[in-house]
Amino acid sequence: MLKFVNLGSGSKGNASIVFNENNMILIDAGLSAAQIRKRMASLGLDIDNVEAVLITHEHGDHVNGCKRLFERQQKLQFYINPISYRALPQAFPEPRHFEARVNFFNAGDTFRVGSLQVQCVPTLHDSQSSTGFVVKNEKVSLGYMTDLGAVTEDNFLALKDVEFLLMEANYDHDMLWNGPYPAFLKARVHGNYGHLSNNNSGEFIHLLSRLGRLRRVMLGHLSEKNNLPEKARATVENRLEASLELEVASQYEPSAIIEVE
Ligand SMILES: [Zn+2]
Ligand SMILES: [Zn+2]
């Protein structure tokens, strides 16, 4: 069975675990290595079972724990776009181990981590490169889409068959425009290469739930200044026709373990 847990989501750090009976993947390592270990342990999960780390992009809230994980977890394989790798805020140590443990993927690539198949989905964001992921286990799949300013048709096609999706719902439109951010930052967040609003997130989830196989969604990467969990949930729920299980990821504590069927 394919399972998912978010360990924390937001601008202070992102990390999620995807696993089945045989293999375990970490998506993003933006929390510290110690927090990743601790939050996994609170759910009965052992960090030593993680085989691979998939990195969406080089922003600190997605990679701040990478260097420590690389040093401490000697068997971990890292998967990253080479353009994001070159832009990492902290280079990985020990270049002699580099080739053995850092794997490059390009936009649209598919690769396997044991029994799990990973598809790389290019996203629009103001990093050097940015990727969402679809992870498939036999017949079921899940999507991980965060840090994107807009959703493309290709994103839709890639995610059409996922049963579960972690989807960014970063900001409430009115809270952003009436909030404390300086004008340039408001424009950045709002732009097509920034973050996704509750409205746009809801629109995409609505479309997927009507035309695809989506049954369950976790909203993620909520802004602490420009959003509220109740607002994100209500805005997305308003757009949905069919009943769809919806939850909101927290920055500070892990979600329950979700079973994707
Ligand atoms: Zn981010
Ligand atoms: Zn980012």
PDB file of C-alpha atoms and ligand atoms in Angstrom:
ATOM      1  CA  MET A   1       0.000   0.000   0.000  1.00  0.00           C
ATOM      2  CA  LEU A   2       1.195   3.484  -0.864  1.00  0.00           C
ATOM      3  CA  LYS A   3       1.427   5.822   2.135  1.00  0.00           C
ATOM      4  CA  PHE A   4       2.154   9.508   2.604  1.00  0.00           C
ATOM      5  CA  VAL A   5       2.926  11.709   5.559  1.00  0.00           C
ATOM      6  CA  ASN A   6       3.790  15.379   5.646  1.00  0.00           C
ATOM      7  CA  LEU A   7       6.347  16.162   8.369  1.00  0.00           C
ATOM      8  CA  GLY A   8       5.941  19.924   8.050  1.00  0.00           C
ATOM      9  CA  SER A   9       5.012  22.390   5.331  1.00  0.00           C
ATOM     10  CA  GLY A  10       5.511  26.141   4.901  1.00  0.00           C
ATOM     11  CA  SER A  11       8.192  28.758   4.423  1.00  0.00           C
ATOM     12  CA  LYS A  12      10.028  27.536   7.555  1.00  0.00           C
ATOM     13  CA  GLY A  13      10.648  24.126   6.031  1.00  0.00           C
ATOM     14  CA  ASN A  14       9.083  21.341   3.982  1.00  0.00           C
ATOM     15  CA  ALA A  15       9.479  17.569   4.202  1.00  0.00           C
ATOM     16  CA  SER A  16       7.219  14.640   3.338  1.00  0.00           C
ATOM     17  CA  ILE A  17       7.610  10.866   3.359  1.00  0.00           C
ATOM     18  CA  VAL A  18       6.235   8.484   0.719  1.00  0.00           C
ATOM     19  CA  PHE A  19       6.509   4.752   1.313  1.00  0.00           C
ATOM     20  CA  ASN A  20       5.167   1.280   0.723  1.00  0.00           C
ATOM     21  CA  GLU A  21       6.071  -2.105   2.247  1.00  0.00           C
ATOM     22  CA  ASN A  22       9.500  -2.092   0.602  1.00  0.00           C
ATOM     23  CA  ASN A  23      10.751   1.412  -0.059  1.00  0.00           C
ATOM     24  CA  MET A  24      10.754   4.840   1.547  1.00  0.00           C
ATOM     25  CA  ILE A  25      11.368   8.252  -0.032  1.00  0.00           C
ATOM     26  CA  LEU A  26      11.757  11.694   1.516  1.00  0.00           C
ATOM     27  CA  ILE A  27      10.433  14.557  -0.632  1.00  0.00           C
ATOM     28  CA  ASP A  28      12.224  17.808   0.253  1.00  0.00           C
ATOM     29  CA  ALA A  29      14.554  18.186   3.218  1.00  0.00           C
ATOM     30  CA  GLY A  30      13.742  21.716   4.307  1.00  0.00           C
ATOM     31  CA  LEU A  31      13.394  20.851   7.999  1.00  0.00           C
ATOM     32  CA  SER A  32      16.602  20.145   9.934  1.00  0.00           C
ATOM     33  CA  ALA A  33      17.851  16.566   9.864  1.00  0.00           C
ATOM     34  CA  ALA A  34      17.121  16.366  13.619  1.00  0.00           C
ATOM     35  CA  GLN A  35      13.511  17.500  13.129  1.00  0.00           C
ATOM     36  CA  ILE A  36      13.012  15.059  10.267  1.00  0.00           C
ATOM     37  CA  ARG A  37      14.273  12.217  12.473  1.00  0.00           C
ATOM     38  CA  LYS A  38      12.198  13.343  15.464  1.00  0.00           C
ATOM     39  CA  ARG A  39       8.947  13.863  13.573  1.00  0.00           C
ATOM     40  CA  MET A  40       9.343  10.526  11.798  1.00  0.00           C
ATOM     41  CA  ALA A  41       9.987   8.787  15.134  1.00  0.00           C
ATOM     42  CA  SER A  42       6.794  10.313  16.587  1.00  0.00           C
ATOM     43  CA  LEU A  43       4.912   8.363  13.894  1.00  0.00           C
ATOM     44  CA  GLY A  44       6.878   5.166  14.412  1.00  0.00           C
ATOM     45  CA  LEU A  45       8.960   5.706  11.262  1.00  0.00           C
ATOM     46  CA  ASP A  46      12.723   5.197  11.197  1.00  0.00           C
ATOM     47  CA  ILE A  47      14.874   7.664   9.252  1.00  0.00           C
ATOM     48  CA  ASP A  48      17.336   4.838   8.532  1.00  0.00           C
ATOM     49  CA  ASN A  49      14.710   3.300   6.241  1.00  0.00           C
ATOM     50  CA  VAL A  50      14.721   6.324   3.912  1.00  0.00           C
ATOM     51  CA  GLU A  51      16.584   5.401   0.739  1.00  0.00           C
ATOM     52  CA  ALA A  52      16.164   8.479  -1.409  1.00  0.00           C
ATOM     53  CA  VAL A  53      15.625  12.227  -1.077  1.00  0.00           C
ATOM     54  CA  LEU A  54      13.833  14.012  -3.921  1.00  0.00           C
ATOM     55  CA  ILE A  55      14.429  17.747  -4.058  1.00  0.00           C
ATOM     56  CA  THR A  56      11.845  20.017  -5.684  1.00  0.00           C
ATOM     57  CA  HIS A  57      14.116  23.085  -5.923  1.00  0.00           C
ATOM     58  CA  GLU A  58      16.989  24.896  -4.246  1.00  0.00           C
ATOM     59  CA  HIS A  59      15.126  27.325  -1.961  1.00  0.00           C
ATOM     60  CA  GLY A  60      16.213  26.986   1.678  1.00  0.00           C
ATOM     61  CA  ASP A  61      12.802  25.863   2.949  1.00  0.00           C
ATOM     62  CA  HIS A  62      13.238  22.746   0.766  1.00  0.00           C
ATOM     63  CA  VAL A  63      16.936  21.962   1.209  1.00  0.00           C
ATOM     64  CA  ASN A  64      18.139  23.289   4.587  1.00  0.00           C
ATOM     65  CA  GLY A  65      18.426  19.790   6.073  1.00  0.00           C
ATOM     66  CA  CYS A  66      20.200  18.264   3.039  1.00  0.00           C
ATOM     67  CA  LYS A  67      23.829  18.777   3.991  1.00  0.00           C
ATOM     68  CA  ARG A  68      23.375  17.201   7.433  1.00  0.00           C
ATOM     69  CA  LEU A  69      21.349  14.316   6.038  1.00  0.00           C
ATOM     70  CA  PHE A  70      24.021  13.725   3.408  1.00  0.00           C
ATOM     71  CA  GLU A  71      26.690  13.524   6.132  1.00  0.00           C
ATOM     72  CA  ARG A  72      24.721  11.450   8.619  1.00  0.00           C
ATOM     73  CA  GLN A  73      22.769   9.031   6.440  1.00  0.00           C
ATOM     74  CA  GLN A  74      25.523   7.416   4.433  1.00  0.00           C
ATOM     75  CA  LYS A  75      23.217   5.245   2.340  1.00  0.00           C
ATOM     76  CA  LEU A  76      20.920   8.063   1.223  1.00  0.00           C
ATOM     77  CA  GLN A  77      20.660   8.771  -2.495  1.00  0.00           C
ATOM     78  CA  PHE A  78      19.791  12.339  -3.519  1.00  0.00           C
ATOM     79  CA  TYR A  79      17.762  13.199  -6.619  1.00  0.00           C
ATOM     80  CA  ILE A  80      17.876  16.773  -7.860  1.00  0.00           C
ATOM     81  CA  ASN A  81      17.782  18.773 -11.071  1.00  0.00           C
ATOM     82  CA  PRO A  82      21.405  19.733 -11.936  1.00  0.00           C
ATOM     83  CA  ILE A  83      20.446  23.400 -12.293  1.00  0.00           C
ATOM     84  CA  SER A  84      19.019  23.412  -8.760  1.00  0.00           C
ATOM     85  CA  TYR A  85      22.083  21.498  -7.529  1.00  0.00           C
ATOM     86  CA  ARG A  86      24.415  24.216  -8.778  1.00  0.00           C
ATOM     87  CA  ALA A  87      22.292  26.850  -7.010  1.00  0.00           C
ATOM     88  CA  LEU A  88      22.155  25.091  -3.606  1.00  0.00           C
ATOM     89  CA  PRO A  89      22.778  27.478  -0.689  1.00  0.00           C
ATOM     90  CA  GLN A  90      25.051  24.898   0.992  1.00  0.00           C
ATOM     91  CA  ALA A  91      27.087  22.613  -1.231  1.00  0.00           C
ATOM     92  CA  PHE A  92      27.126  18.936  -0.284  1.00  0.00           C
ATOM     93  CA  PRO A  93      30.403  17.942   1.379  1.00  0.00           C
ATOM     94  CA  GLU A  94      32.914  15.301   0.258  1.00  0.00           C
ATOM     95  CA  PRO A  95      32.889  15.701  -3.498  1.00  0.00           C
ATOM     96  CA  ARG A  96      34.474  12.264  -3.888  1.00  0.00           C
ATOM     97  CA  HIS A  97      31.158  10.724  -2.819  1.00  0.00           C
ATOM     98  CA  PHE A  98      29.244  12.999  -5.091  1.00  0.00           C
ATOM     99  CA  GLU A  99      28.826  10.756  -8.095  1.00  0.00           C
ATOM    100  CA  ALA A 100      27.744   7.784  -6.051  1.00  0.00           C
ATOM    101  CA  ARG A 101      25.055   9.578  -4.079  1.00  0.00           C
ATOM    102  CA  VAL A 102      23.752  12.527  -6.098  1.00  0.00           C
ATOM    103  CA  ASN A 103      21.535  11.639  -9.036  1.00  0.00           C
ATOM    104  CA  PHE A 104      20.476  14.228 -11.559  1.00  0.00           C
ATOM    105  CA  PHE A 105      17.064  14.274 -13.195  1.00  0.00           C
ATOM    106  CA  ASN A 106      15.738  16.462 -15.953  1.00  0.00           C
ATOM    107  CA  ALA A 107      12.264  17.870 -16.514  1.00  0.00           C
ATOM    108  CA  GLY A 108       9.816  15.072 -17.298  1.00  0.00           C
ATOM    109  CA  ASP A 109      12.183  12.205 -16.374  1.00  0.00           C
ATOM    110  CA  THR A 110      10.848   9.034 -14.807  1.00  0.00           C
ATOM    111  CA  PHE A 111      13.004   6.832 -12.578  1.00  0.00           C
ATOM    112  CA  ARG A 112      12.569   4.135  -9.943  1.00  0.00           C
ATOM    113  CA  VAL A 113      13.437   3.945  -6.288  1.00  0.00           C
ATOM    114  CA  GLY A 114      12.981   0.223  -5.739  1.00  0.00           C
ATOM    115  CA  SER A 115       9.321  -0.563  -6.266  1.00  0.00           C
ATOM    116  CA  LEU A 116       8.266   3.109  -6.418  1.00  0.00           C
ATOM    117  CA  GLN A 117       8.180   4.933  -9.743  1.00  0.00           C
ATOM    118  CA  VAL A 118       8.890   8.652  -9.688  1.00  0.00           C
ATOM    119  CA  GLN A 119       7.869  11.090 -12.413  1.00  0.00           C
ATOM    120  CA  CYS A 120       9.356  14.610 -12.431  1.00  0.00           C
ATOM    121  CA  VAL A 121       6.836  17.330 -13.283  1.00  0.00           C
ATOM    122  CA  PRO A 122       8.280  20.762 -14.175  1.00  0.00           C
ATOM    123  CA  THR A 123       6.569  23.626 -12.328  1.00  0.00           C
ATOM    124  CA  LEU A 124       6.575  27.430 -12.692  1.00  0.00           C
ATOM    125  CA  HIS A 125       8.514  29.037  -9.813  1.00  0.00           C
ATOM    126  CA  ASP A 126      11.205  31.655  -9.343  1.00  0.00           C
ATOM    127  CA  SER A 127      14.015  29.208  -8.606  1.00  0.00           C
ATOM    128  CA  GLN A 128      16.663  28.050 -11.101  1.00  0.00           C
ATOM    129  CA  SER A 129      14.549  24.983 -11.726  1.00  0.00           C
ATOM    130  CA  SER A 130      11.437  23.648 -10.017  1.00  0.00           C
ATOM    131  CA  THR A 131       9.830  20.236  -9.992  1.00  0.00           C
ATOM    132  CA  GLY A 132       6.733  18.526  -8.669  1.00  0.00           C
ATOM    133  CA  PHE A 133       6.564  14.737  -8.342  1.00  0.00           C
ATOM    134  CA  VAL A 134       4.160  11.921  -9.068  1.00  0.00           C
ATOM    135  CA  VAL A 135       5.003   8.725  -7.159  1.00  0.00           C
ATOM    136  CA  LYS A 136       3.405   5.500  -8.313  1.00  0.00           C
ATOM    137  CA  ASN A 137       3.107   2.148  -6.570  1.00  0.00           C
ATOM    138  CA  GLU A 138       1.687  -0.559  -8.830  1.00  0.00           C
ATOM    139  CA  LYS A 139      -1.678   0.967  -9.776  1.00  0.00           C
ATOM    140  CA  VAL A 140      -2.013   3.868  -7.336  1.00  0.00           C
ATOM    141  CA  SER A 141      -0.211   7.174  -7.446  1.00  0.00           C
ATOM    142  CA  LEU A 142       0.086  10.405  -5.530  1.00  0.00           C
ATOM    143  CA  GLY A 143       1.217  13.904  -6.441  1.00  0.00           C
ATOM    144  CA  TYR A 144       3.352  16.475  -4.657  1.00  0.00           C
ATOM    145  CA  MET A 145       2.963  19.998  -6.024  1.00  0.00           C
ATOM    146  CA  THR A 146       4.285  22.951  -4.099  1.00  0.00           C
ATOM    147  CA  ASP A 147       5.997  26.253  -4.895  1.00  0.00           C
ATOM    148  CA  LEU A 148       4.313  27.093  -8.168  1.00  0.00           C
ATOM    149  CA  GLY A 149       2.886  30.400  -9.353  1.00  0.00           C
ATOM    150  CA  ALA A 150       0.456  28.863 -11.812  1.00  0.00           C
ATOM    151  CA  VAL A 151      -0.652  25.444 -13.000  1.00  0.00           C
ATOM    152  CA  THR A 152       0.086  24.429 -16.575  1.00  0.00           C
ATOM    153  CA  GLU A 153      -1.794  22.073 -18.879  1.00  0.00           C
ATOM    154  CA  ASP A 154       1.168  19.693 -18.640  1.00  0.00           C
ATOM    155  CA  ASN A 155       0.835  19.728 -14.839  1.00  0.00           C
ATOM    156  CA  PHE A 156      -2.796  18.737 -15.203  1.00  0.00           C
ATOM    157  CA  LEU A 157      -1.997  15.890 -17.593  1.00  0.00           C
ATOM    158  CA  ALA A 158       0.762  14.586 -15.318  1.00  0.00           C
ATOM    159  CA  LEU A 159      -1.518  14.604 -12.258  1.00  0.00           C
ATOM    160  CA  LYS A 160      -4.723  13.391 -13.864  1.00  0.00           C
ATOM    161  CA  ASP A 161      -4.436   9.863 -12.447  1.00  0.00           C
ATOM    162  CA  VAL A 162      -3.295  10.588  -8.896  1.00  0.00           C
ATOM    163  CA  GLU A 163      -5.577   9.461  -6.057  1.00  0.00           C
ATOM    164  CA  PHE A 164      -3.932  11.710  -3.495  1.00  0.00           C
ATOM    165  CA  LEU A 165      -2.333  15.133  -3.876  1.00  0.00           C
ATOM    166  CA  LEU A 166      -0.358  17.469  -1.665  1.00  0.00           C
ATOM    167  CA  MET A 167      -1.176  20.819  -3.249  1.00  0.00           C
ATOM    168  CA  GLU A 168       0.102  24.264  -2.423  1.00  0.00           C
ATOM    169  CA  ALA A 169      -2.493  26.782  -1.165  1.00  0.00           C
ATOM    170  CA  ASN A 170      -0.110  29.558  -0.210  1.00  0.00           C
ATOM    171  CA  TYR A 171      -2.133  32.717   0.200  1.00  0.00           C
ATOM    172  CA  ASP A 172      -5.529  34.290   0.466  1.00  0.00           C
ATOM    173  CA  HIS A 173      -5.786  36.991  -2.171  1.00  0.00           C
ATOM    174  CA  ASP A 174      -7.190  39.725   0.114  1.00  0.00           C
ATOM    175  CA  MET A 175      -4.856  38.920   2.994  1.00  0.00           C
ATOM    176  CA  LEU A 176      -1.862  39.205   0.646  1.00  0.00           C
ATOM    177  CA  TRP A 177      -2.893  42.532  -0.861  1.00  0.00           C
ATOM    178  CA  ASN A 178      -3.958  44.067   2.481  1.00  0.00           C
ATOM    179  CA  GLY A 179      -1.114  42.450   4.406  1.00  0.00           C
ATOM    180  CA  PRO A 180       2.354  43.530   5.586  1.00  0.00           C
ATOM    181  CA  TYR A 181       4.478  42.469   2.601  1.00  0.00           C
ATOM    182  CA  PRO A 182       6.205  45.240   0.602  1.00  0.00           C
ATOM    183  CA  ALA A 183       4.813  45.786  -2.901  1.00  0.00           C
ATOM    184  CA  PHE A 184       7.629  43.945  -4.692  1.00  0.00           C
ATOM    185  CA  LEU A 185       7.121  40.860  -2.525  1.00  0.00           C
ATOM    186  CA  LYS A 186       3.347  40.916  -3.050  1.00  0.00           C
ATOM    187  CA  ALA A 187       3.985  41.001  -6.791  1.00  0.00           C
ATOM    188  CA  ARG A 188       6.472  38.136  -6.520  1.00  0.00           C
ATOM    189  CA  VAL A 189       4.152  35.883  -4.515  1.00  0.00           C
ATOM    190  CA  HIS A 190       1.185  36.695  -6.746  1.00  0.00           C
ATOM    191  CA  GLY A 191       3.040  36.307 -10.063  1.00  0.00           C
ATOM    192  CA  ASN A 192       3.054  33.260 -12.334  1.00  0.00           C
ATOM    193  CA  TYR A 193       6.450  32.257 -10.917  1.00  0.00           C
ATOM    194  CA  GLY A 194       5.574  32.789  -7.261  1.00  0.00           C
ATOM    195  CA  HIS A 195       3.106  30.841  -5.155  1.00  0.00           C
ATOM    196  CA  LEU A 196      -0.406  29.527  -5.652  1.00  0.00           C
ATOM    197  CA  SER A 197      -3.420  31.276  -4.103  1.00  0.00           C
ATOM    198  CA  ASN A 198      -6.220  29.410  -2.320  1.00  0.00           C
ATOM    199  CA  ASN A 199      -8.474  30.264  -5.276  1.00  0.00           C
ATOM    200  CA  ASN A 200      -6.141  28.917  -7.938  1.00  0.00           C
ATOM    201  CA  SER A 201      -5.395  25.852  -5.858  1.00  0.00           C
ATOM    202  CA  GLY A 202      -9.134  25.222  -5.448  1.00  0.00           C
ATOM    203  CA  GLU A 203      -9.731  25.636  -9.158  1.00  0.00           C
ATOM    204  CA  PHE A 204      -7.078  23.058 -10.017  1.00  0.00           C
ATOM    205  CA  ILE A 205      -8.276  20.583  -7.372  1.00  0.00           C
ATOM    206  CA  HIS A 206     -11.831  21.010  -8.649  1.00  0.00           C
ATOM    207  CA  LEU A 207     -10.748  20.245 -12.214  1.00  0.00           C
ATOM    208  CA  LEU A 208      -8.734  17.189 -11.164  1.00  0.00           C
ATOM    209  CA  SER A 209     -11.537  15.822  -9.019  1.00  0.00           C
ATOM    210  CA  ARG A 210     -13.985  16.135 -11.919  1.00  0.00           C
ATOM    211  CA  LEU A 211     -11.806  14.811 -14.719  1.00  0.00           C
ATOM    212  CA  GLY A 212      -9.297  12.616 -12.951  1.00  0.00           C
ATOM    213  CA  ARG A 213      -9.054  10.085 -10.131  1.00  0.00           C
ATOM    214  CA  LEU A 214      -8.386  12.457  -7.250  1.00  0.00           C
ATOM    215  CA  ARG A 215     -10.046  11.425  -3.958  1.00  0.00           C
ATOM    216  CA  ARG A 216      -8.036  13.087  -1.230  1.00  0.00           C
ATOM    217  CA  VAL A 217      -6.040  16.326  -0.903  1.00  0.00           C
ATOM    218  CA  MET A 218      -3.720  17.909   1.624  1.00  0.00           C
ATOM    219  CA  LEU A 219      -3.252  21.657   1.275  1.00  0.00           C
ATOM    220  CA  GLY A 220       0.340  22.741   1.930  1.00  0.00           C
ATOM    221  CA  HIS A 221       2.866  25.577   2.103  1.00  0.00           C
ATOM    222  CA  LEU A 222       0.345  27.976   3.678  1.00  0.00           C
ATOM    223  CA  SER A 223       1.775  31.438   4.285  1.00  0.00           C
ATOM    224  CA  GLU A 224       1.810  32.401   7.975  1.00  0.00           C
ATOM    225  CA  LYS A 225       1.269  36.088   7.134  1.00  0.00           C
ATOM    226  CA  ASN A 226      -1.099  35.819   4.188  1.00  0.00           C
ATOM    227  CA  ASN A 227      -3.289  32.828   4.919  1.00  0.00           C
ATOM    228  CA  LEU A 228      -5.185  30.912   7.599  1.00  0.00           C
ATOM    229  CA  PRO A 229      -5.893  27.174   7.589  1.00  0.00           C
ATOM    230  CA  GLU A 230      -9.671  27.845   7.874  1.00  0.00           C
ATOM    231  CA  LYS A 231      -9.561  30.243   4.916  1.00  0.00           C
ATOM    232  CA  ALA A 232      -7.591  27.850   2.723  1.00  0.00           C
ATOM    233  CA  ARG A 233      -9.902  24.975   3.542  1.00  0.00           C
ATOM    234  CA  ALA A 234     -13.116  27.014   3.070  1.00  0.00           C
ATOM    235  CA  THR A 235     -11.959  28.530  -0.234  1.00  0.00           C
ATOM    236  CA  VAL A 236     -11.037  25.161  -1.697  1.00  0.00           C
ATOM    237  CA  GLU A 237     -14.144  23.435  -0.297  1.00  0.00           C
ATOM    238  CA  ASN A 238     -16.335  26.116  -1.888  1.00  0.00           C
ATOM    239  CA  ARG A 239     -15.150  25.126  -5.326  1.00  0.00           C
ATOM    240  CA  LEU A 240     -15.659  21.402  -4.945  1.00  0.00           C
ATOM    241  CA  GLU A 241     -18.758  19.633  -6.163  1.00  0.00           C
ATOM    242  CA  ALA A 242     -18.032  16.083  -5.205  1.00  0.00           C
ATOM    243  CA  SER A 243     -17.093  15.114  -1.695  1.00  0.00           C
ATOM    244  CA  LEU A 244     -13.369  14.926  -1.454  1.00  0.00           C
ATOM    245  CA  GLU A 245     -11.316  14.376   1.680  1.00  0.00           C
ATOM    246  CA  LEU A 246      -9.458  17.559   2.472  1.00  0.00           C
ATOM    247  CA  GLU A 247      -6.901  18.398   5.129  1.00  0.00           C
ATOM    248  CA  VAL A 248      -4.380  21.127   5.786  1.00  0.00           C
ATOM    249  CA  ALA A 249      -0.682  20.492   6.477  1.00  0.00           C
ATOM    250  CA  SER A 250       0.938  22.196   9.461  1.00  0.00           C
ATOM    251  CA  GLN A 251       4.339  23.837   9.654  1.00  0.00           C
ATOM    252  CA  TYR A 252       4.942  22.587  13.169  1.00  0.00           C
ATOM    253  CA  GLU A 253       3.674  19.045  13.420  1.00  0.00           C
ATOM    254  CA  PRO A 254       3.393  16.021  11.170  1.00  0.00           C
ATOM    255  CA  SER A 255       0.129  14.922   9.596  1.00  0.00           C
ATOM    256  CA  ALA A 256      -1.340  11.490  10.213  1.00  0.00           C
ATOM    257  CA  ILE A 257      -0.113   8.728   7.911  1.00  0.00           C
ATOM    258  CA  ILE A 258      -2.347   8.694   4.849  1.00  0.00           C
ATOM    259  CA  GLU A 259      -3.090   5.440   3.061  1.00  0.00           C
ATOM    260  CA  VAL A 260      -3.566   5.940  -0.663  1.00  0.00           C
ATOM    261  CA  GLU A 261      -5.744   3.290  -2.261  1.00  0.00           C
TER     262      GLU A 261
HETATM  263 ZN    ZN B   1       8.929  26.888  -0.468  1.00  0.00          ZN
HETATM  264 ZN    ZN B   2      10.408  28.116  -3.443  1.00  0.00          ZN
END
